[in-house]
Coordinates of C-alpha atoms in Angstrom, one line a residue:
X7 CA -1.0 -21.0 -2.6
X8 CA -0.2 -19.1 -5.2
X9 CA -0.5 -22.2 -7.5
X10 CA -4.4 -22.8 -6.5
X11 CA -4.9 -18.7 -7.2
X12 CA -3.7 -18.9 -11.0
X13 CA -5.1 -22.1 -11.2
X14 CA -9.0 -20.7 -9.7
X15 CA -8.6 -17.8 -11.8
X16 CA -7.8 -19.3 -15.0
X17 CA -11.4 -20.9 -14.0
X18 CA -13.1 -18.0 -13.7
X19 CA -12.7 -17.4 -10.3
X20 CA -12.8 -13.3 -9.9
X21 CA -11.6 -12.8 -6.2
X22 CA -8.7 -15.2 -7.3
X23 CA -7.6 -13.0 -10.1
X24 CA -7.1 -10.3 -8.2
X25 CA -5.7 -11.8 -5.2
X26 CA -2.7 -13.2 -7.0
X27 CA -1.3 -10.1 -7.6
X28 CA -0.6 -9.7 -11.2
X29 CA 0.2 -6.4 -12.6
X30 CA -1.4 -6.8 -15.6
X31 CA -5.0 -8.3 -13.9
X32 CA -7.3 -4.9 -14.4
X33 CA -9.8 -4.6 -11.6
X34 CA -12.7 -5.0 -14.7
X35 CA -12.9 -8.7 -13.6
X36 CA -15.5 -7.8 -11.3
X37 CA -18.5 -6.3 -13.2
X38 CA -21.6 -7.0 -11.1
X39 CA -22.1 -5.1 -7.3
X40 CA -21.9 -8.2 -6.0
X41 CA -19.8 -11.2 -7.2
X42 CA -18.6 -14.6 -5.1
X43 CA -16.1 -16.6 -5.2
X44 CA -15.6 -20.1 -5.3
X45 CA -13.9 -19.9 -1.7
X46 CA -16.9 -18.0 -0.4
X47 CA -15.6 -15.0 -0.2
X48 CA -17.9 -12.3 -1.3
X49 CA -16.7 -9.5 -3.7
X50 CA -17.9 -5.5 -3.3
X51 CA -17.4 -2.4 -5.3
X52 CA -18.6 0.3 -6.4
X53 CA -21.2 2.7 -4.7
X54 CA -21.8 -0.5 -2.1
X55 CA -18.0 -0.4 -1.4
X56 CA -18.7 2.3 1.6
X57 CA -21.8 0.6 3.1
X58 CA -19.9 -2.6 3.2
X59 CA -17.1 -0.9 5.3
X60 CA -19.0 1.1 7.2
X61 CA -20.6 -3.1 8.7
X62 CA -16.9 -4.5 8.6
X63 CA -14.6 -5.4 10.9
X64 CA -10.8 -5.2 11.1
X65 CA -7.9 -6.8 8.4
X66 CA -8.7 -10.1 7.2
X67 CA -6.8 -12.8 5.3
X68 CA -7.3 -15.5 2.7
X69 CA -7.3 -19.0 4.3
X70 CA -8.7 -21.3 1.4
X71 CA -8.4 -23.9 3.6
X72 CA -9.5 -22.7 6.9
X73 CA -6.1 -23.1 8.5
X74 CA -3.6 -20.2 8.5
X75 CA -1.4 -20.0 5.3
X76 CA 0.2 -16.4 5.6
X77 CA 3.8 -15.7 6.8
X78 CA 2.0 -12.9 8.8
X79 CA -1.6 -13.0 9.6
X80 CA -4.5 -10.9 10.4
X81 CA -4.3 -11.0 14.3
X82 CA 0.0 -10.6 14.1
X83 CA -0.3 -7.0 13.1
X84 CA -4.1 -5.5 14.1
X85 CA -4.1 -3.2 17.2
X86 CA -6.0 -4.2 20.1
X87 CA -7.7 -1.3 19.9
X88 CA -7.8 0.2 16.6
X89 CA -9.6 3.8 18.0
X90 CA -5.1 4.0 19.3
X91 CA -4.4 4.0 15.9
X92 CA -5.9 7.3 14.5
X93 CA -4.3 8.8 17.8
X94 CA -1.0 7.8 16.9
X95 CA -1.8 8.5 13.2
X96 CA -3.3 12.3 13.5
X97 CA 0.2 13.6 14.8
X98 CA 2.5 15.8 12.4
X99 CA 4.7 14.5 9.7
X100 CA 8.7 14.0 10.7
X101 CA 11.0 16.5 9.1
X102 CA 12.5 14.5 5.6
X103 CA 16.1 14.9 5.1
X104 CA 18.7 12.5 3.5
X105 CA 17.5 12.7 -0.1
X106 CA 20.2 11.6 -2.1
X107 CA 22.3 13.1 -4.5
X108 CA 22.0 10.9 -7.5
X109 CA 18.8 9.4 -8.7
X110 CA 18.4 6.8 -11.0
X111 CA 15.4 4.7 -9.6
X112 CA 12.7 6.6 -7.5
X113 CA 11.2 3.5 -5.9
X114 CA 13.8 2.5 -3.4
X115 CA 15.0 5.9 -2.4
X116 CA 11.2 7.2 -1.5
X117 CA 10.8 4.0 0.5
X118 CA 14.0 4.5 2.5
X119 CA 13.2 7.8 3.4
X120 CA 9.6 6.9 4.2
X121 CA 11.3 4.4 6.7
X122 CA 13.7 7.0 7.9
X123 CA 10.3 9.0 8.9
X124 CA 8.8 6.8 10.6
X125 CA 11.7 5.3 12.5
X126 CA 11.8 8.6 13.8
X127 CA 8.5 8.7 14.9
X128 CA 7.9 5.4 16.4
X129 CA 11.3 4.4 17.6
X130 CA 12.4 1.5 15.1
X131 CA 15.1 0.9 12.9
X132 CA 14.4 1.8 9.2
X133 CA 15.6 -1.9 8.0
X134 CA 13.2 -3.2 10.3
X135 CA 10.5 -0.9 9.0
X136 CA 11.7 -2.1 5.1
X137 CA 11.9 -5.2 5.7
X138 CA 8.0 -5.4 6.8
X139 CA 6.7 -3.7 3.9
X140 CA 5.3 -6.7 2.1
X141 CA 2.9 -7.2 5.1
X142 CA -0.4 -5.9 3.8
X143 CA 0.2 -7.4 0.7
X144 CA 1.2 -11.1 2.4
X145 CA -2.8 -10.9 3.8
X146 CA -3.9 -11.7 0.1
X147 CA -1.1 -13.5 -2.1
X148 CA 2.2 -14.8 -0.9
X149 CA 5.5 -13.2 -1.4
X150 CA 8.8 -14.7 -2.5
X151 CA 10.6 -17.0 -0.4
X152 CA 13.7 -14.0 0.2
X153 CA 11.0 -11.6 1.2
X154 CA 9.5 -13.8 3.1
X155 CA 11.7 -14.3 5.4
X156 CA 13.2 -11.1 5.3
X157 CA 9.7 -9.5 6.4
X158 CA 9.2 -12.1 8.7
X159 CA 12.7 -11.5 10.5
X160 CA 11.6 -7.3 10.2
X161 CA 8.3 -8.5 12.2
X162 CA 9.9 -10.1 15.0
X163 CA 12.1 -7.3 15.2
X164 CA 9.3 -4.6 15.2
X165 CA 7.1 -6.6 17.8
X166 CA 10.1 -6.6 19.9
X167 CA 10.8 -2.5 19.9
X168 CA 7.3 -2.1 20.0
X169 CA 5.7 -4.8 21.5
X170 CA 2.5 -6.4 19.9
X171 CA -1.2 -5.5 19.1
X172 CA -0.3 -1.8 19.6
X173 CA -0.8 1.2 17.4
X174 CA 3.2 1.8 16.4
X175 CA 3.4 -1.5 15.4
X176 CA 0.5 -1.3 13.2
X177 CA 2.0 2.0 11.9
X178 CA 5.3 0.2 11.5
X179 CA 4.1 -2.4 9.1
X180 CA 1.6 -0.3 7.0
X181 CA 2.7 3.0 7.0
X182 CA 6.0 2.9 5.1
X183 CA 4.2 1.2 2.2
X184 CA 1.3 3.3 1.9
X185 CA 3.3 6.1 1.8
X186 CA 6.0 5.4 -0.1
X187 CA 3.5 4.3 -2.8
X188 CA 1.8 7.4 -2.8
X189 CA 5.2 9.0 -3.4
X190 CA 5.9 7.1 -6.4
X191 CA 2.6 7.1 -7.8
X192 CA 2.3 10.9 -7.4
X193 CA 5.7 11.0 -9.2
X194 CA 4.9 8.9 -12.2
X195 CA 2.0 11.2 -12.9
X196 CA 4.2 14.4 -12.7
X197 CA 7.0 13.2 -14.4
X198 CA 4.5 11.4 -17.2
X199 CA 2.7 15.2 -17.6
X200 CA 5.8 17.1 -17.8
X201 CA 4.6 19.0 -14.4
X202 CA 7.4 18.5 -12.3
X203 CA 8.4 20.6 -9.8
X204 CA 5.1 21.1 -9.4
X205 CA 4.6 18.8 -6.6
X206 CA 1.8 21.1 -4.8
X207 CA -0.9 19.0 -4.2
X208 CA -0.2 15.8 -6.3
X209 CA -0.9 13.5 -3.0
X210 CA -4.6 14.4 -3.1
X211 CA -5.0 13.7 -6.5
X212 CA -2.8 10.9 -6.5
X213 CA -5.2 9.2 -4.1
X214 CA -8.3 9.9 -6.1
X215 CA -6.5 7.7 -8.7
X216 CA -4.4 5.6 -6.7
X217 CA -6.1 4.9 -3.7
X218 CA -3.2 3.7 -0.8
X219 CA -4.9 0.4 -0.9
X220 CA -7.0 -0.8 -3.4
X221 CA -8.4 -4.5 -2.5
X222 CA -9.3 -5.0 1.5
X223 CA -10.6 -8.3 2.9
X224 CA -12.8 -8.1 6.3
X225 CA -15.6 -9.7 8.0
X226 CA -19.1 -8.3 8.4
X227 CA -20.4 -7.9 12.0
X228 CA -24.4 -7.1 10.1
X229 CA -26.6 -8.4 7.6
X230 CA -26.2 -5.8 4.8
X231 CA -28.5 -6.0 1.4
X232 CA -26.1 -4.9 -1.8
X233 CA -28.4 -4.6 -5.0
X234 CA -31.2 -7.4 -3.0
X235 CA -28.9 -9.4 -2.4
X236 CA -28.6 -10.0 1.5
X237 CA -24.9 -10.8 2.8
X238 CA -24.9 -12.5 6.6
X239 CA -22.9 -11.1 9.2
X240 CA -19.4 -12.7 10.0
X241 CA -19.7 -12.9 6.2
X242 CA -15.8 -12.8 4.7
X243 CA -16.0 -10.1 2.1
X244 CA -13.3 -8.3 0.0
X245 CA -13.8 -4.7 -0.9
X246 CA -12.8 -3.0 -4.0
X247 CA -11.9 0.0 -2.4
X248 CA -11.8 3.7 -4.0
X249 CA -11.0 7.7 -2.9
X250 CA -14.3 7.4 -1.3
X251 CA -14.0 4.3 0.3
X252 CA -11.4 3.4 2.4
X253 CA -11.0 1.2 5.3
X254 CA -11.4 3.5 8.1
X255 CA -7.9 1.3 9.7
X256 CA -6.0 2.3 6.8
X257 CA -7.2 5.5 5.8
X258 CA -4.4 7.8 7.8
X259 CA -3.8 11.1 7.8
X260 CA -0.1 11.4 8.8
X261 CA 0.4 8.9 5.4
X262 CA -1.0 11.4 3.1
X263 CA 1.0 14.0 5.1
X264 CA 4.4 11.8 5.4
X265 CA 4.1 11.4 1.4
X266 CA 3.6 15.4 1.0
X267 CA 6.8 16.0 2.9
X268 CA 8.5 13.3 1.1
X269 CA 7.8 13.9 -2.3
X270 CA 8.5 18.4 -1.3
X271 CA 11.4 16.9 0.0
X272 CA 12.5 15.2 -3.4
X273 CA 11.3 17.9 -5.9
X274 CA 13.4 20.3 -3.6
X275 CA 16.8 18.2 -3.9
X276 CA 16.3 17.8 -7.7
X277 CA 14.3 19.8 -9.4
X278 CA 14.7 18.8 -13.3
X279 CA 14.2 15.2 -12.6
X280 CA 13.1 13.6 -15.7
X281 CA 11.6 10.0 -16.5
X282 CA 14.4 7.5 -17.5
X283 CA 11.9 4.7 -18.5
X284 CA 8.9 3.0 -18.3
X285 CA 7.0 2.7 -14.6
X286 CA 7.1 -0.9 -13.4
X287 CA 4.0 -2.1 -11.3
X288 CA 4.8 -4.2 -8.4
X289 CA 3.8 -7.9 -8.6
X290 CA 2.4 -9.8 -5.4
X291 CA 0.5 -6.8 -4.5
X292 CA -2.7 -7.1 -5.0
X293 CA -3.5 -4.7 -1.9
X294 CA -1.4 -1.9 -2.5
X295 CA -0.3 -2.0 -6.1
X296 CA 2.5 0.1 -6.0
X297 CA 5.5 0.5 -8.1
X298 CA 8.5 -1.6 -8.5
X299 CA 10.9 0.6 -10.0
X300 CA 10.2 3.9 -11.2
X301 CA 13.8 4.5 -13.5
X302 CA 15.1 8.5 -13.4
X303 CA 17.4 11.3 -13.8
X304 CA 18.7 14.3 -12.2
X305 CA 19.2 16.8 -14.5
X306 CA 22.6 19.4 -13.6
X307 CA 21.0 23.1 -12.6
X308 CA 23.4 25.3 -14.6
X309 CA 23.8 28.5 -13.5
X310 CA 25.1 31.7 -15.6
X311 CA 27.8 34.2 -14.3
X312 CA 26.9 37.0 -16.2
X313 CA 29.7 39.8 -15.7
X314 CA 29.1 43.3 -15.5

């Protein structure tokens, strides 16, 4: 699969270039409101990107071929009743503890306490909750063969604590990416400015940059017209998303809240962290787009006994 989407976008193809997940693909392929793809899939950003959501329907996944391709589909993680969802997602934010005491990459320890969180909150075991962090991404571009089956072994598990189509399994196989991106993101950007500590409202505008997902594939249940152009109902559409125009199934509260406490949480433990190298994008992600490593160190606090 990920053959026929290099192979498609070294054609042109502009949904495929940005469902193969390649760091380095911009989202500039897309220049027109409305672009279409070879597979049919019909491609929307900009000021239409809201409208378009605001017709759609639930997660969606690319099947080139009509038949199901992904580890984890569509229907294996969405809610049978996605109103559950912003119930379970509007409660407060678990208490963060654990950071560790030496830092050298921020990636994995923001995502195992991210886990930690959430285990807490929905009753699963942070390797499960790990494990099935490649989920959203899996939707649009296939992962490696060793996360594969490690996220597909970290399903299985969460359906079974949590039992399927329900909100705290959706939770459990979103949330912890979402937020730990955020995390990382919002770190990057402090660290890169010279502003840390300063982690006072770095989510927010962290997500005006970095939306939590940035490419969303769903099906229209309306005929909507997008610059006179009319796109059917039950039309297959993917959605460059923004700050102002998220999927209403994945824009949740107690994920911008988890990350606040998270990244508090972090600039409290070590306060003079400092950038140890270069941010490294996450490949295989063309939903979330997060880092892959994000290289650090803690700095000692010295303290002065001044005698009197």
């Amino acid at each position: 699969m990920r053959g026929l989407q290099w192979m498609r976008a070294a054609e042109g193809d502009p949904l495929a270039a940005l469902l193969r997940g390649h760091p380095t693909d911009a989202r500039s392929v897309i220049t027109d409101p409305v672009s279409r793809s070879s597979t049919g899939t019909v491609l929307v950003g900009g000021a239409s990107a809201a409208r378009l959501l605001e017709v759609g329907t639930g997660l969606a996944d690319w099947r080139p071929t009509g038949t199901r391709v992904m580890a984890v589909a569509a229907e294996d993680i969405e809610p049978a009743d996605p109103e559950d969802v912003a119930a379970l997602a509007g409660v407060s934010a678990s208490p963060v503890a654990g950071v560790p005491d030496e830092l050298t990459d921020l990636v994995p320890a923001a995502e195992l306490l991210c886990a930690k969180a959430y285990a807490d909150l929905l009753g699963a075991e942070p390797d499960s909750l790990l494990g099935a962090t490649p989920v959203l991404d899996n939707l649009l571009c296939p992962q490696e063969t060793a996360v594969t089956e490690r996220m597909l072994a970290a399903v299985d598990d969460l359906r079974a604590a949590l039992c399927a189509r329900t909100p705290a399994l959706f939770l459990a196989v979103v949330a912890p990416r979402l937020t730990a991106d955020l995390v990382t993101r919002a770190a990057a950007v402090l660290l890169a400015d010279g502003r840390w500590p300063d982690v006072e409202g770095a989510v927010e505008r962290t997500r005006a940059v970095y939306p939590p997902v940035r490419l969303h594939l769903t099906t229209t249940t309306a005929d909507l017209t997008v610059a006179g152009e009319v796109i059917p109902g039950s039309s297959q559409v993917a959605v460059l998303t923004s700050a102002a125009a998220l999927p209403r199934l994945l824009d949740l509260p107690l994920v911008y809240a988890t990350a606040e406490a998270v990244l508090a949480a972090i600039a409290l433990r070590h306060p003079r962290l400092v950038s140890a190298g270069a941010p490294l994008d996450r490949p295989h992600a063309p939903a979330t787009g997060g880092l892959a490593h994000l290289p650090v160190a803690s700095l000692r606090t010295e303290f002065l006994l001044v005698r009197s």
